[in-house]
Coordinates of C-alpha atoms in Angstrom, one line a residue:
X1 CA 28.3 139.6 90.1
X2 CA 31.3 138.4 91.0
X3 CA 31.4 135.5 88.1
X4 CA 30.9 138.7 85.9
X5 CA 33.7 141.1 87.9
X6 CA 36.0 137.4 87.1
X7 CA 35.2 137.7 83.5
X8 CA 36.3 141.6 83.6
X9 CA 39.3 140.7 85.3
X10 CA 40.4 138.0 82.8
X11 CA 39.5 139.8 80.2
X12 CA 41.7 142.9 81.3
X13 CA 45.1 140.8 82.2
X14 CA 44.8 139.3 78.2
X15 CA 44.4 142.9 77.3
X16 CA 47.3 143.7 79.4
X17 CA 49.4 140.9 78.3
X18 CA 48.4 141.4 74.6
X19 CA 49.5 145.2 74.6
X20 CA 52.7 144.0 76.1
X21 CA 53.7 141.6 73.1
X22 CA 52.8 143.8 70.9
X23 CA 55.1 146.5 72.3
X24 CA 57.6 143.8 72.5
X25 CA 57.2 143.3 68.9
X26 CA 57.6 146.8 68.1
X27 CA 60.6 146.9 69.6
X28 CA 62.0 143.7 68.2
X29 CA 61.2 144.8 64.6
X30 CA 62.2 148.4 64.7
X31 CA 65.8 147.3 66.3
X32 CA 66.7 145.1 63.5
X33 CA 67.3 147.7 61.1
X34 CA 70.0 148.9 63.4
X35 CA 71.4 145.6 64.0
X36 CA 71.8 145.9 59.8
X37 CA 73.6 149.4 60.2
X38 CA 75.9 148.3 62.8
X39 CA 76.7 145.1 60.9
X40 CA 77.1 146.6 57.6
X41 CA 79.0 149.0 59.6
X42 CA 81.3 146.6 60.8
X43 CA 81.6 144.4 57.7
X44 CA 82.7 147.3 55.3
X45 CA 85.2 149.0 57.8
X46 CA 86.8 145.3 58.6
X47 CA 86.8 143.8 55.2
X48 CA 88.2 146.8 52.9
X49 CA 91.8 145.5 53.5
X50 CA 90.7 142.4 52.1
X51 CA 88.7 143.5 48.8
X52 CA 90.2 147.8 48.1
X53 CA 92.5 146.3 46.1
X54 CA 89.7 144.5 44.0
X55 CA 87.7 147.4 43.1
X56 CA 90.4 150.0 42.4
X57 CA 93.2 150.1 39.9
X58 CA 96.3 148.4 40.9
X59 CA 99.4 149.7 41.6
X60 CA 98.9 151.3 44.9
X61 CA 97.7 149.3 47.6
X62 CA 97.8 152.3 50.2
X63 CA 96.1 154.6 47.7
X64 CA 93.5 151.9 47.0
X65 CA 92.7 151.0 50.7
X66 CA 92.6 155.1 51.2
X67 CA 90.1 155.0 48.2
X68 CA 88.0 152.2 50.1
X69 CA 87.7 154.2 53.0
X70 CA 86.7 157.1 51.4
X71 CA 83.9 155.3 49.5
X72 CA 83.0 154.3 53.2
X73 CA 82.9 157.4 54.9
X74 CA 80.7 158.7 51.7
X75 CA 77.9 156.4 53.0
X76 CA 78.2 159.2 56.2
X77 CA 77.9 162.5 54.6
X78 CA 74.8 161.1 52.3
X79 CA 72.9 160.1 55.7
X80 CA 71.5 163.3 56.2
X81 CA 69.9 163.7 52.6
X82 CA 68.3 160.0 53.6
X83 CA 66.8 161.6 56.7
X84 CA 65.5 164.5 54.4
X85 CA 63.9 161.7 52.0
X86 CA 62.9 159.0 54.0
X87 CA 61.9 161.7 56.6
X88 CA 59.2 163.5 54.5
X89 CA 57.7 160.3 53.3
X90 CA 57.4 158.9 56.7
X91 CA 55.4 162.3 57.7
X92 CA 53.2 162.0 54.8
X93 CA 52.6 158.4 53.7
X94 CA 53.5 156.6 57.1
X95 CA 56.2 155.4 59.7
X96 CA 55.7 151.7 59.0
X97 CA 55.7 151.6 55.3
X98 CA 58.7 154.3 55.5
X99 CA 61.3 152.1 57.3
X100 CA 60.2 149.1 55.5
X101 CA 61.2 150.7 52.4
X102 CA 64.8 151.4 54.1
X103 CA 65.2 148.2 55.5
X104 CA 65.1 146.7 51.6
X105 CA 67.4 149.6 50.3
X106 CA 69.9 149.2 52.8
X107 CA 69.7 144.9 52.8
X108 CA 69.7 145.2 48.8
X109 CA 72.7 147.2 48.8
X110 CA 74.7 145.7 51.1
X111 CA 73.9 142.1 49.6
X112 CA 74.8 144.1 46.3
X113 CA 78.4 144.5 47.2
X114 CA 79.0 140.8 47.8
X115 CA 78.3 140.2 44.0
X116 CA 80.0 143.1 42.5
X117 CA 82.5 142.2 39.8
X118 CA 86.0 143.2 40.1
X119 CA 88.2 146.1 38.4
X120 CA 89.9 143.8 36.6
X121 CA 86.4 142.6 35.0
X122 CA 85.1 145.9 34.0
X123 CA 87.2 148.2 34.8
X124 CA 86.0 151.7 36.5
X125 CA 82.6 150.9 36.5
X126 CA 84.1 148.3 39.7
X127 CA 84.6 151.9 42.1
X128 CA 81.3 153.3 40.3
X129 CA 79.1 150.5 41.6
X130 CA 80.9 150.1 44.9
X131 CA 79.9 154.1 45.5
X132 CA 76.9 153.7 44.2
X133 CA 75.7 151.0 46.6
X134 CA 77.6 153.1 49.5
X135 CA 75.4 156.0 48.7
X136 CA 72.4 154.1 48.6
X137 CA 73.2 152.4 51.8
X138 CA 73.6 155.8 53.5
X139 CA 70.5 157.2 52.1
X140 CA 68.8 154.2 53.3
X141 CA 70.3 154.5 56.8
X142 CA 68.9 158.3 56.7
X143 CA 65.6 157.4 57.0
X144 CA 66.1 154.3 58.8
X145 CA 66.9 155.1 62.6
X146 CA 64.5 157.9 62.7
X147 CA 61.6 155.8 61.3
X148 CA 62.7 153.0 64.2
X149 CA 62.8 155.7 66.7
X150 CA 59.7 157.8 66.0
X151 CA 57.6 154.2 65.1
X152 CA 58.8 152.5 68.9
X153 CA 58.2 156.2 70.7
X154 CA 54.5 156.6 69.3
X155 CA 53.6 153.1 70.2
X156 CA 55.1 153.3 74.3
X157 CA 53.1 154.0 77.1
X158 CA 54.1 157.5 78.3
X159 CA 55.9 156.2 81.5
X160 CA 58.1 154.1 79.6
X161 CA 59.1 155.8 76.1
X162 CA 63.0 156.4 77.3
X163 CA 63.0 152.9 78.3
X164 CA 61.6 151.2 75.3
X165 CA 63.5 153.7 72.6
X166 CA 66.9 152.6 74.5
X167 CA 66.6 149.0 73.1
X168 CA 67.1 150.7 69.8
X169 CA 70.8 151.8 71.1
X170 CA 71.7 148.2 72.0
X171 CA 72.0 146.8 68.6
X172 CA 74.9 148.4 67.9
X173 CA 76.5 145.3 70.0
X174 CA 74.6 142.8 68.2
X175 CA 75.6 144.3 65.2
X176 CA 79.5 144.0 66.1
X177 CA 79.6 140.9 67.4
X178 CA 77.6 139.4 64.5
X179 CA 80.0 140.9 61.5
X180 CA 82.6 139.8 63.8
X181 CA 81.2 136.2 64.4
X182 CA 80.4 135.9 60.4
X183 CA 83.5 137.2 59.2
X184 CA 85.8 134.8 62.1
X185 CA 83.6 131.7 60.8
X186 CA 84.6 132.9 57.2
X187 CA 87.9 133.3 57.9
X188 CA 88.4 129.4 60.0
X189 CA 86.5 127.6 56.9
X190 CA 88.5 129.2 54.9
X191 CA 91.9 129.6 54.1
X192 CA 93.6 132.6 53.8
X193 CA 94.2 133.1 50.2
X194 CA 90.6 131.8 49.5
X195 CA 89.3 134.3 51.6
X196 CA 91.3 137.4 50.2
X197 CA 90.3 136.5 46.7
X198 CA 86.3 135.8 47.3
X199 CA 86.0 134.6 50.4
X200 CA 85.2 138.4 52.0
X201 CA 82.2 138.2 50.1
X202 CA 80.5 135.7 52.2
X203 CA 79.5 138.1 54.9
X204 CA 78.1 140.2 52.2
X205 CA 75.7 137.8 51.3
X206 CA 74.7 136.4 54.3
X207 CA 73.0 139.8 55.0
X208 CA 70.3 138.5 52.5
X209 CA 69.3 136.5 55.8
X210 CA 68.7 139.4 57.8
X211 CA 67.2 141.3 54.9
X212 CA 64.3 138.7 54.7
X213 CA 63.8 138.2 58.6
X214 CA 63.2 141.9 59.2
X215 CA 61.0 142.3 55.9
X216 CA 58.9 139.2 57.1
X217 CA 59.0 140.7 60.8
X218 CA 58.1 144.4 59.4
X219 CA 55.2 143.1 57.2
X220 CA 53.7 142.1 60.5
X221 CA 53.2 145.4 62.4
X222 CA 50.3 148.1 62.6
X223 CA 50.9 151.7 61.6
X224 CA 51.5 154.0 64.6
X225 CA 48.3 154.7 66.5
X226 CA 49.4 158.0 66.9
X227 CA 50.2 158.5 63.6
X228 CA 46.7 156.8 62.2
X229 CA 45.0 159.4 64.9
X230 CA 46.2 162.1 62.9
X231 CA 45.9 161.2 59.6
X232 CA 42.0 160.4 60.0
X233 CA 41.7 163.8 61.8
X234 CA 43.4 165.7 58.8
X235 CA 46.2 167.1 60.8
X236 CA 49.4 165.9 58.9
X237 CA 51.4 168.2 57.0
X238 CA 51.3 168.6 53.5
X239 CA 55.1 169.8 53.4
X240 CA 57.1 168.4 56.0
X241 CA 60.4 169.9 55.0
X242 CA 58.9 173.3 54.5
X243 CA 57.2 173.2 58.1
X244 CA 60.5 171.7 59.9
X245 CA 63.2 173.7 58.1
X246 CA 62.0 176.9 57.3
X247 CA 59.2 177.9 59.7
X248 CA 59.7 179.3 62.9
X249 CA 60.0 177.9 65.7
X250 CA 60.3 174.3 64.3
X251 CA 63.4 175.2 62.4
X252 CA 64.9 176.6 65.6
X253 CA 64.3 173.1 67.4
X254 CA 65.7 171.1 64.4
X255 CA 69.2 173.7 64.8
X256 CA 69.1 173.8 68.8
X257 CA 68.6 169.8 68.5
X258 CA 71.9 169.2 66.4
X259 CA 74.0 171.5 68.6
X260 CA 72.3 171.2 71.8
X261 CA 72.2 167.2 71.8
X262 CA 73.1 165.1 68.7
X263 CA 76.5 167.2 68.4
X264 CA 78.1 166.4 71.7
X265 CA 76.2 162.9 71.9
X266 CA 77.6 161.9 68.4
X267 CA 81.2 162.6 69.3
X268 CA 81.1 160.8 72.8
X269 CA 79.9 158.0 70.9
X270 CA 82.5 158.1 68.5
X271 CA 85.3 159.0 70.6
X272 CA 84.4 156.1 73.4
X273 CA 84.3 153.2 70.6
X274 CA 85.9 154.3 67.4
X275 CA 88.7 156.9 68.1
X276 CA 89.3 154.5 71.1
X277 CA 90.4 151.8 69.3
X278 CA 92.1 153.8 66.7
X279 CA 94.3 155.0 69.1
X280 CA 94.8 151.4 71.0
X281 CA 95.7 149.7 67.4
X282 CA 97.6 152.8 65.3
X283 CA 99.1 154.9 68.5
X284 CA 99.9 152.3 71.0
X285 CA 100.8 149.6 68.5
X286 CA 98.3 146.8 70.0
X287 CA 97.4 144.2 67.9
X288 CA 94.3 144.2 66.3
X289 CA 93.3 140.6 67.9
X290 CA 93.4 142.0 71.7
X291 CA 92.2 145.7 70.6
X292 CA 88.5 144.0 69.1
X293 CA 88.7 141.7 71.9
X294 CA 88.7 144.5 74.4
X295 CA 86.4 146.7 72.5
X296 CA 83.9 144.0 72.0
X297 CA 84.2 143.1 75.9
X298 CA 83.4 146.8 77.2
X299 CA 80.8 146.7 74.9
X300 CA 79.4 143.9 76.3
X301 CA 79.6 144.9 79.8
X302 CA 78.1 148.7 78.8
X303 CA 75.4 147.4 76.6
X304 CA 72.7 147.2 79.4
X305 CA 73.5 150.4 80.6
X306 CA 71.5 152.1 77.4
X307 CA 68.7 150.3 79.2
X308 CA 69.8 152.1 82.6
X309 CA 70.2 155.1 81.6
X310 CA 66.7 155.1 79.3
X311 CA 64.6 153.5 81.9
X312 CA 66.4 156.3 84.4
X313 CA 65.2 159.0 81.8
X314 CA 61.6 157.9 82.6
X315 CA 61.9 159.0 86.3
X316 CA 64.3 162.4 86.1
X317 CA 64.5 163.6 82.5
X318 CA 66.3 163.0 79.0
X319 CA 68.4 165.8 78.6
X320 CA 70.0 166.4 82.3
X321 CA 71.8 162.6 81.6
X322 CA 72.9 163.6 78.0
X323 CA 74.3 167.0 79.1
X324 CA 75.7 165.1 82.1
X325 CA 77.3 162.6 80.1
X326 CA 78.6 165.3 77.4
X327 CA 80.0 167.3 80.9
X328 CA 81.8 164.1 82.6
X329 CA 83.1 163.2 78.9
X330 CA 84.9 166.2 78.4
X331 CA 86.5 166.7 81.9
X332 CA 87.8 163.3 81.4
X333 CA 89.3 162.6 78.1
X334 CA 92.8 163.4 78.9
X335 CA 93.3 161.4 81.9
X336 CA 91.7 158.6 80.3
X337 CA 93.5 158.5 76.9
X338 CA 96.6 158.9 79.2
X339 CA 95.6 156.4 81.3
X340 CA 95.7 153.8 77.9
X341 CA 98.7 154.7 77.1
X342 CA 100.3 154.0 80.8
X343 CA 98.7 150.7 81.1
X344 CA 98.9 149.6 77.3
X345 CA 102.5 150.8 76.1
X346 CA 104.4 151.7 79.0
X347 CA 107.5 151.4 77.1
X348 CA 106.1 154.5 74.6
X349 CA 105.0 156.3 77.6
X350 CA 108.5 156.2 79.0
X351 CA 110.4 156.9 76.1
X352 CA 108.8 159.9 75.4
X353 CA 109.0 160.8 78.9
X354 CA 112.5 160.4 78.5
X355 CA 113.3 161.6 74.7
X356 CA 112.2 165.4 73.0
X357 CA 111.6 165.3 69.7
X358 CA 111.4 168.4 67.8
X359 CA 110.3 168.9 64.3
X360 CA 111.5 172.3 62.4
X361 CA 109.9 172.4 58.8
X362 CA 108.8 175.1 56.4
X363 CA 106.3 173.9 54.0
X364 CA 103.8 171.8 56.8
X365 CA 100.2 171.7 55.9
X366 CA 97.1 170.4 57.5
X367 CA 96.0 167.7 55.9
X368 CA 92.3 166.4 56.2
X369 CA 90.9 164.5 53.4
X370 CA 93.9 162.3 52.1
X371 CA 93.6 161.5 47.7
X372 CA 95.7 161.7 44.4
X373 CA 95.1 165.2 44.9
X374 CA 97.6 165.5 47.9
X375 CA 100.8 166.6 47.8
X376 CA 103.2 166.1 50.7
X377 CA 106.1 168.4 51.7
X378 CA 109.7 166.8 54.1
X379 CA 107.4 168.6 56.9
X380 CA 104.3 166.4 56.2
X381 CA 106.1 163.1 55.8
X382 CA 108.4 163.6 58.8
X383 CA 105.1 164.6 60.9
X384 CA 103.2 161.8 59.5
X385 CA 105.9 159.3 60.5
X386 CA 106.4 160.0 63.8
X387 CA 102.6 160.1 64.5
X388 CA 102.3 156.8 63.0
X389 CA 104.8 155.3 65.9
X390 CA 102.4 157.1 68.7
X391 CA 105.4 159.7 69.3
X392 CA 104.8 162.8 70.4
X393 CA 106.9 165.9 68.8
X394 CA 107.3 169.7 68.8
X395 CA 107.2 171.8 66.2
X396 CA 110.0 174.4 66.4
X397 CA 110.7 177.7 63.7
X398 CA 112.7 176.5 60.8
X399 CA 116.6 176.1 60.8
X400 CA 117.3 178.6 57.4
X401 CA 118.0 176.6 54.3
X402 CA 116.3 173.5 55.3
X403 CA 113.3 172.0 54.6
X404 CA 113.3 170.2 57.3
X405 CA 115.2 169.2 60.8
X406 CA 114.2 166.6 62.9
X407 CA 116.2 166.2 66.7
X408 CA 116.1 163.1 68.8
X409 CA 117.4 163.6 71.9
X410 CA 120.9 164.6 70.7
X411 CA 120.5 163.3 67.2
X412 CA 119.6 165.5 64.2
X413 CA 118.1 164.6 61.3
X414 CA 118.4 167.0 57.9
X415 CA 115.7 166.2 55.0
X416 CA 113.1 163.5 55.3
X417 CA 115.2 160.0 55.5
X418 CA 112.9 157.9 57.2
X419 CA 116.3 155.4 57.8
X420 CA 118.1 157.8 59.4
X421 CA 115.0 158.8 61.3
X422 CA 114.5 155.2 62.3
X423 CA 118.1 154.8 63.3
X424 CA 118.4 157.9 65.6
X425 CA 114.7 156.5 67.2
X426 CA 116.6 152.9 67.9
X427 CA 120.1 154.4 69.1
X428 CA 117.8 156.6 72.0
X429 CA 116.1 153.6 73.3
X430 CA 112.5 153.3 70.7
X431 CA 111.8 150.3 70.3
X432 CA 109.4 149.5 66.8
X433 CA 106.7 146.8 66.4
X434 CA 103.7 145.7 68.5
X435 CA 103.3 146.6 72.3
X436 CA 104.4 144.0 74.4
X437 CA 101.5 142.1 75.5
X438 CA 103.1 140.6 78.3
X439 CA 103.3 144.8 79.8
X440 CA 99.7 145.5 79.1
X441 CA 97.3 145.9 82.5
X442 CA 94.6 144.5 80.5
X443 CA 92.0 144.9 83.8
X444 CA 92.7 148.6 83.8
X445 CA 93.2 149.0 80.2
X446 CA 89.0 147.3 80.4
X447 CA 88.1 149.3 82.7
X448 CA 89.0 152.6 81.0
X449 CA 87.1 151.4 77.9
X450 CA 84.3 150.7 79.9
X451 CA 84.0 153.9 81.6
X452 CA 83.9 155.3 78.0
X453 CA 81.3 153.1 76.7
X454 CA 79.4 154.0 80.0
X455 CA 79.6 158.0 78.7
X456 CA 78.1 156.3 75.3
X457 CA 75.4 155.0 77.1
X458 CA 74.6 158.0 79.0
X459 CA 74.5 160.3 75.8
X460 CA 73.2 157.4 73.4
X461 CA 70.3 155.7 75.7
X462 CA 67.5 158.4 76.3
X463 CA 68.1 160.4 72.9
X464 CA 65.9 158.8 70.7
X465 CA 62.8 159.4 73.0
X466 CA 64.3 163.1 73.6
X467 CA 64.0 163.6 69.9
X468 CA 60.7 162.4 69.3
X469 CA 59.3 164.2 71.7
X470 CA 61.2 167.4 70.5
X471 CA 58.8 167.7 68.0
X472 CA 55.3 167.4 66.9
X473 CA 53.6 164.6 65.3
X474 CA 53.1 166.2 61.8
X475 CA 56.7 167.0 61.3
X476 CA 58.3 164.5 63.8
X477 CA 60.3 161.8 61.7
X478 CA 61.3 164.3 59.2
X479 CA 62.6 167.2 62.5
X480 CA 64.4 164.4 64.2
X481 CA 66.1 162.6 61.5
X482 CA 68.0 165.4 60.4
X483 CA 70.0 166.8 63.4
X484 CA 70.2 163.0 64.4
X485 CA 72.6 162.2 61.3
X486 CA 74.5 165.3 60.8
X487 CA 75.5 164.9 64.4
X488 CA 76.6 161.5 64.1
X489 CA 78.0 161.0 60.8
X490 CA 79.1 164.8 60.0
X491 CA 80.2 165.8 63.8
X492 CA 80.9 161.9 64.9
X493 CA 82.0 159.8 61.9
X494 CA 84.6 162.9 61.0
X495 CA 86.0 162.5 64.1
X496 CA 88.8 160.0 63.8
X497 CA 89.9 161.6 60.5
X498 CA 89.9 165.3 62.0
X499 CA 91.2 164.4 65.2
X500 CA 94.1 162.1 63.3
X501 CA 95.0 165.3 61.0
X502 CA 95.2 167.2 64.5
X503 CA 97.2 165.2 65.9
X504 CA 99.6 164.7 62.8
X505 CA 99.8 168.7 63.0
X506 CA 100.5 169.3 66.3
X507 CA 102.7 166.3 67.3
X508 CA 100.9 166.1 69.8
X509 CA 99.2 162.3 70.5
X510 CA 96.2 163.9 72.7
X511 CA 95.4 166.7 70.6
X512 CA 92.8 165.0 68.9
X513 CA 91.2 164.9 71.9
X514 CA 89.8 168.5 71.6
X515 CA 88.0 168.0 69.0
X516 CA 85.2 166.0 70.5
X517 CA 86.1 167.9 74.3
X518 CA 85.0 171.3 72.1
X519 CA 81.7 169.4 70.6
X520 CA 80.5 168.5 73.7
X521 CA 81.3 171.5 76.0
X522 CA 79.4 173.3 73.3
X523 CA 76.2 171.1 73.4
X524 CA 76.7 171.3 77.0
X525 CA 76.1 175.0 77.1
X526 CA 73.8 175.4 74.1
X527 CA 71.6 172.3 75.6
X528 CA 71.6 174.0 78.9
X529 CA 70.8 177.7 77.7
X530 CA 68.4 176.9 75.0
X531 CA 66.3 173.4 75.7
X532 CA 63.9 172.0 77.7
X533 CA 63.1 168.9 79.5
X534 CA 60.7 167.2 77.2
X535 CA 60.1 163.9 79.3
X536 CA 56.5 165.1 80.4
X537 CA 55.3 165.9 77.2
X538 CA 51.9 164.2 75.5
X539 CA 53.7 163.5 71.9
X540 CA 49.9 163.3 70.8
X541 CA 49.0 166.4 71.2
X542 CA 52.4 168.3 71.8
X543 CA 53.0 171.2 69.1
X544 CA 55.7 174.0 69.2
X545 CA 52.4 176.7 69.3
X546 CA 52.0 175.4 72.9
X547 CA 55.1 176.9 73.7
X548 CA 54.7 180.2 76.0

């Protein structure tokens, strides 16, 4: 009898170990796609200045760079459509095969960017093909996250769903460092001229290695047990799109997931990392190497908190952590960014305090999407120039008969004349150029950046588990993917562009922060009133029809 019990104990222990091994394999394989997402994100954004002029007509380097970033943004805008396409396939065919397809599309498109002929070789086909590949990447990414989150959550034990899915969120750091490491190694290995001509292609080529490894790992996975059970019982949805977006109450929860969770999560994420990065480099004039080092270190320090908040959400709930992150961010963004100015470029802060700048002008316009179609008035040019210097200014009524008058202290510059404005700034003590690195308080700057990354981990760590638990198995992949990618791709992805336009229009270098603050507060209010906690739901049986 004792021997039988002993064998039973051994078998049970081996079974637990087997389950634990499978759980880790699922997390690892699912996270690879998200690593790819961030690798591609940083790769394209970082290398755009090198290849922009190669794929667009020559003669205007600024226009070429803007076109490259517009192409980059196209990948964001198309992500919700990828969520619809691949989400539907995932709910009809299965989670495993769908996010196996998305990784192939994403990896192949990234690799092919490195093979594209230039504008000089094939003319307008070069930008057309580049845009096409970016759209393919965006569509694939639209299906990737929902598949990975759903797959992991449907494998995870009930009491560890938040913890297991939070590992997916940590891969942003790995993608960031992987991209920078590959780019850095390429730049060290090749001289500057060779890198600018063709060496920038190497990081894109190396994505093929990531793709092959990802496919190999994912082919070894089994389909989600919850999905298999649903299919075996014949309970799957025949029309996931209709059931998700055109049937009540499912469509209500899709909208609530967007406005009451992912919109706030998206803007907190992009403010804490990307807008902070642009603020440091563009407004505060800190050099790129120092900025990326600070941002990279803050990610490295903050990343474990994705796991912490994912684990904590299993104990106290997902929604309250997400909404608390939105609330704290909204309350503290202004003092945090003012702190960055104080500790990174104190000379700029002191100059702004001592010298008032006003712009009196007519025909001032709000420019959001800038391109060849844009027409800039003297007012627009003056405001744009001052904004790029990191200077705040006040808009006042126009002076009769004059298109623009810029007043800096006691100096007045009539009409748009950059050299005269630069001279007036210099006379009043403004020092152009990069921030003085000897005056930077590195410790306090890093502390502020880490705090903002902690906000990111609060809203992002539990979001995957929350979205999975919000929808029934039949439409889970489709329903969770769309609000996630609109929240992150549109609300979050548009943040740097929108905030920068708001700053240029108002003259206040902090005014752009109202965008993430308003969205965060909206999410806090809607989420608090209309959404309920999800951590105790049994995702194997949950259906909206069960709600009172």
